[in-house]
Amino acid sequence: MTTALQKKHGWYLVAIVLVALNLRPALAAIGPLLQGIQTDLLLSFSAASMLTTLPVLAMGLLSFVGFRLAAPLGLERTIGVALLLLAAATLLRFWSPSASLLIATALLAGIAIAMIQTLMPAIIKARFAGKAPFMMGLYVTAIMAGAAIAAISTPLLADSLSWRHSLGHWGWLVLLALLLWLWTMRPSTAQACAQPAPPAFAWWRKARSWQLAVFFALGTSCYVSVLAWLAPYALELGYSARQAGLLLGFLTACEVVAGLLFPWWAAQRADRRPVIAVLCVLQLIGFTALALVPDTALLLWVAFIGLGIGGIFPLAMIITMDHIDHPVQAGRLTAFVQGVGYIIAAFSPWLAGMLRDWLQSFTLAWLALAATSVLALWLGAKFSVASYQQHYAPAEVGA
């Protein structure tokens, strides 16, 4: 590889990371500011859950049609359009006079994020080939890092700005990502996926597709529920808004550590199941303790949850992509898994919010998430290396 190509490759990697950093602030910035938003806009907990539920639901629904919508422009240009939409949705929050407009921006952001998340795995698999597991880990870690940065800094911004301005300022980071993305793809007309795409495959007819989708849904349900409700829960425990934001930031920082550590560990072995088992047990302990004994060692329980969630998310993507060699087909399977998974997970913050409204407590919601960790442990035990080609023979999927 020439020096110029290496430099181009390096900038492309930076662009992917910068895009990933923008895929969670639209959601993560809400929690630490929720008390002020609820007071200003008169939102109940179940209504406020729409700020998380609708974007996640959009991520699920758009995953099924993302590749079809991207066909006229190509994968890379479509991501550019999605970044422009995400910037518009975020900047509109500077002027959110009502709950309906704020929720509309959440929905628009979810549509943009859905398109990016659907297409990016195929681009990574094509561009980075044998390094795809490492790159997926880096990409997902950057997503969680974006959540950490937003959770920590948004309440700090709110000390001197209104909640609207604190949310809207994340639009500048999206615009920066858009400019870098356009700059890295402009000099080259190479397609993101050089191999011709084989015919579409009916993923929903395979039991393994649904197993992977449910596994992803369980981990994502934990992720989006904690993203939505950990900061409000901390406020109920007596923490200030800044402390609640820092607690959410600490959790997402643990997710970043896990996103680097556990994919690296998984890459050292063909069988990823022991790694999955450790992550599920961490989640189980963390959520159970958060529900029953939050005051004894809150930071420890939050760390367990963060490490578990932070590892499960990239492992679910890596295991899905392990099943298929062809980049586009692997991307389509990943899109199916994300589509089903996000649709299921979208309802978890709403259910948790309803439980909070009814019971005046988050305890049952945390225990329900602990139960999902047990189910994820059972499902994860099925993902042996030998089972990959049993479910997706190379000739069958055109790999």
Coordinates of N, CA, C and O in Angstrom, one line a residue, residues 103-203:
I103 N -40.0 15.7 20.6 CA -40.2 14.3 20.3 C -40.0 14.1 18.8 O -39.4 13.1 18.3
A104 N -40.4 15.1 17.9 CA -40.2 15.0 16.5 C -38.7 15.0 16.2 O -38.3 14.2 15.3
T105 N -37.9 15.8 16.9 CA -36.5 15.8 16.6 C -35.9 14.5 17.0 O -34.9 14.0 16.3
A106 N -36.4 13.9 18.0 CA -35.9 12.5 18.4 C -36.2 11.5 17.4 O -35.3 10.6 17.1
L107 N -37.4 11.6 16.8 CA -37.7 10.7 15.7 C -36.9 10.9 14.5 O -36.3 9.9 13.9
L108 N -36.6 12.1 14.1 CA -35.8 12.4 12.9 C -34.3 11.9 13.2 O -33.7 11.3 12.3
A109 N -33.9 12.2 14.4 CA -32.5 11.7 14.7 C -32.5 10.2 14.7 O -31.5 9.6 14.2
G110 N -33.5 9.5 15.1 CA -33.5 8.0 15.1 C -33.5 7.5 13.6 O -32.8 6.5 13.4
I111 N -34.2 8.2 12.7 CA -34.2 7.8 11.3 C -32.8 7.9 10.7 O -32.3 7.0 10.1
A112 N -32.1 9.0 11.0 CA -30.7 9.2 10.5 C -29.8 8.2 11.1 O -29.0 7.6 10.4
I113 N -29.9 8.0 12.4 CA -29.0 7.0 13.1 C -29.2 5.6 12.5 O -28.3 4.8 12.4
A114 N -30.5 5.3 12.3 CA -30.8 4.0 11.7 C -30.1 3.7 10.4 O -29.6 2.6 10.2
M115 N -30.2 4.7 9.5 CA -29.5 4.5 8.2 C -28.0 4.3 8.4 O -27.4 3.4 7.7
I116 N -27.4 5.1 9.2 CA -25.9 4.9 9.4 C -25.6 3.6 10.0 O -24.7 2.9 9.5
Q117 N -26.3 3.2 11.1 CA -26.0 1.9 11.7 C -26.3 0.7 10.8 O -25.7 -0.3 11.0
T118 N -27.3 0.8 9.9 CA -27.6 -0.3 9.0 C -26.5 -0.5 8.0 O -26.1 -1.6 7.7
L119 N -25.9 0.6 7.5 CA -25.0 0.5 6.4 C -23.5 0.4 6.8 O -22.7 -0.2 6.1
M120 N -23.2 0.9 8.0 CA -21.8 1.0 8.4 C -21.1 -0.4 8.5 O -20.0 -0.6 8.1
P121 N -21.8 -1.4 9.1 CA -21.1 -2.7 9.2 C -20.7 -3.3 7.8 O -19.6 -3.9 7.7
A122 N -21.5 -3.1 6.8 CA -21.1 -3.6 5.4 C -19.9 -2.8 4.9 O -19.0 -3.4 4.3
I123 N -19.8 -1.5 5.2 CA -18.7 -0.7 4.8 C -17.4 -1.2 5.5 O -16.3 -1.3 4.9
I124 N -17.5 -1.4 6.8 CA -16.4 -1.8 7.6 C -15.9 -3.2 7.1 O -14.7 -3.4 7.0
K125 N -16.8 -4.1 6.9 CA -16.4 -5.5 6.4 C -15.7 -5.4 5.1 O -14.7 -6.1 4.9
A126 N -16.2 -4.5 4.2 CA -15.6 -4.4 2.9 C -14.2 -3.7 2.9 O -13.2 -4.1 2.3
R127 N -14.2 -2.6 3.7 CA -13.0 -1.8 3.7 C -11.8 -2.4 4.5 O -10.6 -2.2 4.2
F128 N -12.2 -3.1 5.6 CA -11.1 -3.6 6.5 C -10.9 -5.1 6.6 O -10.1 -5.6 7.3
A129 N -11.7 -5.8 5.8 CA -11.6 -7.3 5.6 C -11.2 -8.0 6.9 O -12.0 -8.1 7.8
G130 N -10.0 -8.5 7.0 CA -9.6 -9.4 8.1 C -9.6 -8.6 9.5 O -9.6 -9.2 10.5
K131 N -9.5 -7.3 9.4 CA -9.5 -6.5 10.6 C -11.0 -6.0 11.0 O -11.1 -5.2 11.9
A132 N -12.0 -6.6 10.4 CA -13.3 -6.2 10.6 C -13.8 -6.4 12.1 O -14.4 -5.5 12.6
P133 N -13.4 -7.5 12.8 CA -13.8 -7.6 14.2 C -13.2 -6.5 15.0 O -13.9 -5.9 15.9
F134 N -12.0 -6.2 14.8 CA -11.3 -5.1 15.6 C -12.0 -3.8 15.3 O -12.3 -3.0 16.1
M135 N -12.3 -3.5 14.0 CA -12.9 -2.3 13.6 C -14.3 -2.2 14.1 O -14.8 -1.1 14.5
M136 N -15.1 -3.3 14.1 CA -16.4 -3.2 14.7 C -16.4 -2.9 16.1 O -17.2 -2.1 16.7
G137 N -15.4 -3.5 16.8 CA -15.2 -3.1 18.3 C -14.9 -1.7 18.4 O -15.4 -1.0 19.3
L138 N -14.0 -1.1 17.6 CA -13.6 0.3 17.7 C -14.8 1.2 17.3 O -15.1 2.2 18.0
Y139 N -15.6 0.8 16.3 CA -16.8 1.6 15.9 C -17.8 1.6 17.0 O -18.3 2.7 17.4
V140 N -18.1 0.4 17.6 CA -19.1 0.4 18.6 C -18.6 1.1 19.9 O -19.4 1.8 20.6
T141 N -17.3 1.0 20.2 CA -16.8 1.7 21.3 C -16.9 3.2 21.1 O -17.2 3.9 22.1
A142 N -16.7 3.7 19.9 CA -16.9 5.1 19.6 C -18.3 5.5 19.8 O -18.6 6.6 20.3
I143 N -19.2 4.6 19.5 CA -20.7 5.0 19.7 C -20.9 5.2 21.2 O -21.5 6.2 21.6
M144 N -20.4 4.3 22.0 CA -20.6 4.4 23.5 C -19.8 5.6 24.0 O -20.2 6.2 25.0
A145 N -18.6 5.9 23.5 CA -17.9 7.0 23.9 C -18.6 8.3 23.7 O -18.6 9.2 24.5
G146 N -19.4 8.4 22.5 CA -20.2 9.5 22.3 C -21.3 9.7 23.3 O -21.6 10.8 23.8
A147 N -21.8 8.6 23.8 CA -22.8 8.6 24.9 C -22.2 9.1 26.1 O -22.8 9.9 26.9
A148 N -21.0 8.7 26.4 CA -20.3 9.1 27.7 C -20.0 10.6 27.6 O -20.2 11.3 28.6
I149 N -19.5 11.1 26.5 CA -19.2 12.5 26.4 C -20.4 13.3 26.6 O -20.4 14.3 27.3
A150 N -21.5 12.9 25.9 CA -22.8 13.6 26.0 C -23.3 13.6 27.5 O -23.8 14.7 28.0
A151 N -23.3 12.5 28.1 CA -23.8 12.3 29.5 C -23.1 13.2 30.5 O -23.7 13.8 31.4
I152 N -21.8 13.3 30.3 CA -20.9 14.0 31.2 C -21.0 15.5 31.0 O -21.2 16.4 31.9
S153 N -20.9 15.9 29.7 CA -20.8 17.4 29.4 C -22.1 18.1 29.3 O -22.1 19.3 29.5
T154 N -23.2 17.4 28.9 CA -24.4 18.1 28.7 C -24.9 18.8 30.0 O -25.3 20.0 30.0
P155 N -24.9 18.2 31.2 CA -25.3 18.9 32.4 C -24.3 20.0 32.8 O -24.8 21.0 33.4
L156 N -23.1 19.9 32.4 CA -22.1 21.0 32.6 C -22.5 22.2 31.7 O -22.4 23.3 32.2
L157 N -22.9 21.9 30.5 CA -23.3 23.0 29.6 C -24.6 23.6 30.2 O -24.8 24.9 30.1
A158 N -25.4 22.8 30.8 CA -26.7 23.3 31.3 C -26.5 24.3 32.5 O -27.5 25.0 32.8
D159 N -25.3 24.3 33.1 CA -25.1 25.2 34.2 C -25.1 26.7 33.7 O -25.4 27.6 34.4
S160 N -24.7 26.8 32.4 CA -24.7 28.2 31.9 C -25.6 28.4 30.7 O -25.8 29.5 30.2
L161 N -26.2 27.3 30.2 CA -27.2 27.4 29.1 C -28.5 26.8 29.4 O -28.6 26.0 30.4
S162 N -29.5 27.0 28.6 CA -30.8 26.4 28.8 C -30.7 24.9 28.4 O -29.7 24.5 27.7
W163 N -31.7 24.1 28.7 CA -31.6 22.7 28.3 C -31.7 22.6 26.8 O -31.1 21.7 26.2
R164 N -32.5 23.5 26.2 CA -32.6 23.5 24.7 C -31.2 23.7 24.1 O -30.8 23.0 23.1
H165 N -30.5 24.7 24.5 CA -29.2 25.0 24.0 C -28.2 23.9 24.3 O -27.3 23.6 23.5
S166 N -28.3 23.3 25.4 CA -27.4 22.2 25.8 C -27.6 21.0 24.9 O -26.6 20.3 24.5
L167 N -28.8 20.8 24.4 CA -29.1 19.7 23.5 C -28.7 20.1 22.1 O -28.1 19.2 21.3
G168 N -29.0 21.3 21.7 CA -28.7 21.7 20.3 C -27.3 21.8 20.0 O -26.9 21.6 18.8
H169 N -26.4 22.1 20.9 CA -25.0 22.2 20.6 C -24.3 21.0 20.1 O -23.3 21.1 19.4
W170 N -25.0 19.8 20.2 CA -24.4 18.6 19.7 C -24.5 18.6 18.2 O -23.8 17.8 17.5
G171 N -25.2 19.5 17.6 CA -25.3 19.6 16.1 C -24.0 19.9 15.5 O -23.7 19.5 14.3
W172 N -23.1 20.7 16.2 CA -21.9 21.1 15.6 C -20.9 19.9 15.4 O -20.2 19.8 14.4
L173 N -21.0 18.9 16.3 CA -20.2 17.7 16.2 C -20.6 16.9 15.0 O -19.8 16.3 14.3
V174 N -22.0 16.9 14.7 CA -22.5 16.2 13.6 C -22.0 16.8 12.3 O -21.6 16.1 11.3
L175 N -22.0 18.1 12.2 CA -21.5 18.8 11.0 C -20.0 18.6 10.8 O -19.6 18.4 9.6
L176 N -19.3 18.5 11.9 CA -17.8 18.2 11.7 C -17.7 16.8 11.1 O -16.9 16.6 10.2
A177 N -18.4 15.8 11.6 CA -18.4 14.5 11.1 C -18.8 14.4 9.6 O -18.2 13.7 8.8
L178 N -19.8 15.2 9.3 CA -20.3 15.2 7.9 C -19.2 15.8 7.0 O -19.0 15.2 5.9
L179 N -18.5 16.8 7.4 CA -17.5 17.4 6.5 C -16.3 16.4 6.3 O -15.8 16.3 5.2
L180 N -15.9 15.7 7.4 CA -14.8 14.8 7.3 C -15.2 13.6 6.4 O -14.5 13.1 5.6
W181 N -16.5 13.1 6.6 CA -17.0 12.0 5.8 C -17.0 12.3 4.3 O -16.5 11.5 3.5
L182 N -17.5 13.5 4.0 CA -17.5 13.9 2.6 C -16.1 14.1 2.0 O -15.8 13.7 0.9
W183 N -15.2 14.6 2.8 CA -13.8 14.8 2.4 C -13.1 13.5 2.1 O -12.4 13.3 1.1
T184 N -13.3 12.5 2.9 CA -12.7 11.2 2.8 C -13.2 10.4 1.6 O -12.5 9.6 1.0
M185 N -14.5 10.6 1.3 CA -15.0 9.8 0.2 C -14.9 10.5 -1.2 O -15.0 9.9 -2.2
R186 N -14.6 11.8 -1.2 CA -14.7 12.6 -2.4 C -13.5 12.2 -3.4 O -13.8 12.1 -4.6
P187 N -12.3 12.1 -2.9 CA -11.2 11.8 -3.9 C -11.3 10.5 -4.6 O -10.7 10.3 -5.6
S188 N -12.0 9.6 -4.0 CA -12.1 8.2 -4.6 C -13.5 7.9 -5.0 O -14.5 8.2 -4.4
T189 N -13.6 7.2 -6.2 CA -14.9 6.8 -6.6 C -15.1 5.3 -6.4 O -16.1 4.7 -6.8
A190 N -14.2 4.7 -5.6 CA -14.3 3.3 -5.3 C -15.6 3.0 -4.5 O -15.9 3.8 -3.6
Q191 N -16.2 2.0 -4.8 CA -17.4 1.6 -4.0 C -17.1 1.0 -2.7 O -16.0 0.4 -2.5
A192 N -17.9 1.2 -1.7 CA -17.6 0.7 -0.3 C -17.6 -0.8 -0.3 O -16.9 -1.4 0.5
C193 N -18.4 -1.4 -1.1 CA -18.4 -2.9 -1.2 C -18.1 -3.3 -2.6 O -18.9 -3.2 -3.5
A194 N -16.8 -3.7 -2.9 CA -16.4 -4.0 -4.2 C -17.0 -5.2 -4.8 O -17.1 -5.4 -6.0
Q195 N -17.3 -6.2 -3.9 CA -17.8 -7.5 -4.5 C -19.2 -7.3 -4.9 O -20.0 -6.6 -4.3
P196 N -19.6 -7.9 -6.0 CA -21.0 -7.8 -6.5 C -21.9 -8.5 -5.4 O -21.6 -9.5 -4.9
A197 N -23.0 -7.8 -5.1 CA -23.9 -8.4 -4.1 C -24.7 -9.6 -4.7 O -25.3 -9.5 -5.7
P198 N -24.7 -10.7 -3.9 CA -25.5 -11.8 -4.3 C -27.0 -11.5 -4.1 O -27.3 -10.5 -3.5
P199 N -27.9 -12.4 -4.6 CA -29.3 -12.1 -4.4 C -29.7 -12.0 -2.9 O -29.0 -12.6 -2.0
A200 N -30.7 -11.2 -2.6 CA -31.1 -11.1 -1.2 C -31.6 -12.5 -0.7 O -32.1 -13.3 -1.4
F201 N -31.4 -12.7 0.6 CA -31.6 -13.9 1.3 C -32.7 -13.7 2.3 O -32.8 -12.7 3.0
A202 N -33.6 -14.7 2.4 CA -34.8 -14.6 3.4 C -34.3 -14.9 4.8 O -34.4 -16.1 5.3
W203 N -33.7 -14.0 5.5 CA -33.1 -14.2 6.8 C -34.2 -14.7 7.8 O -33.9 -15.4 8.7

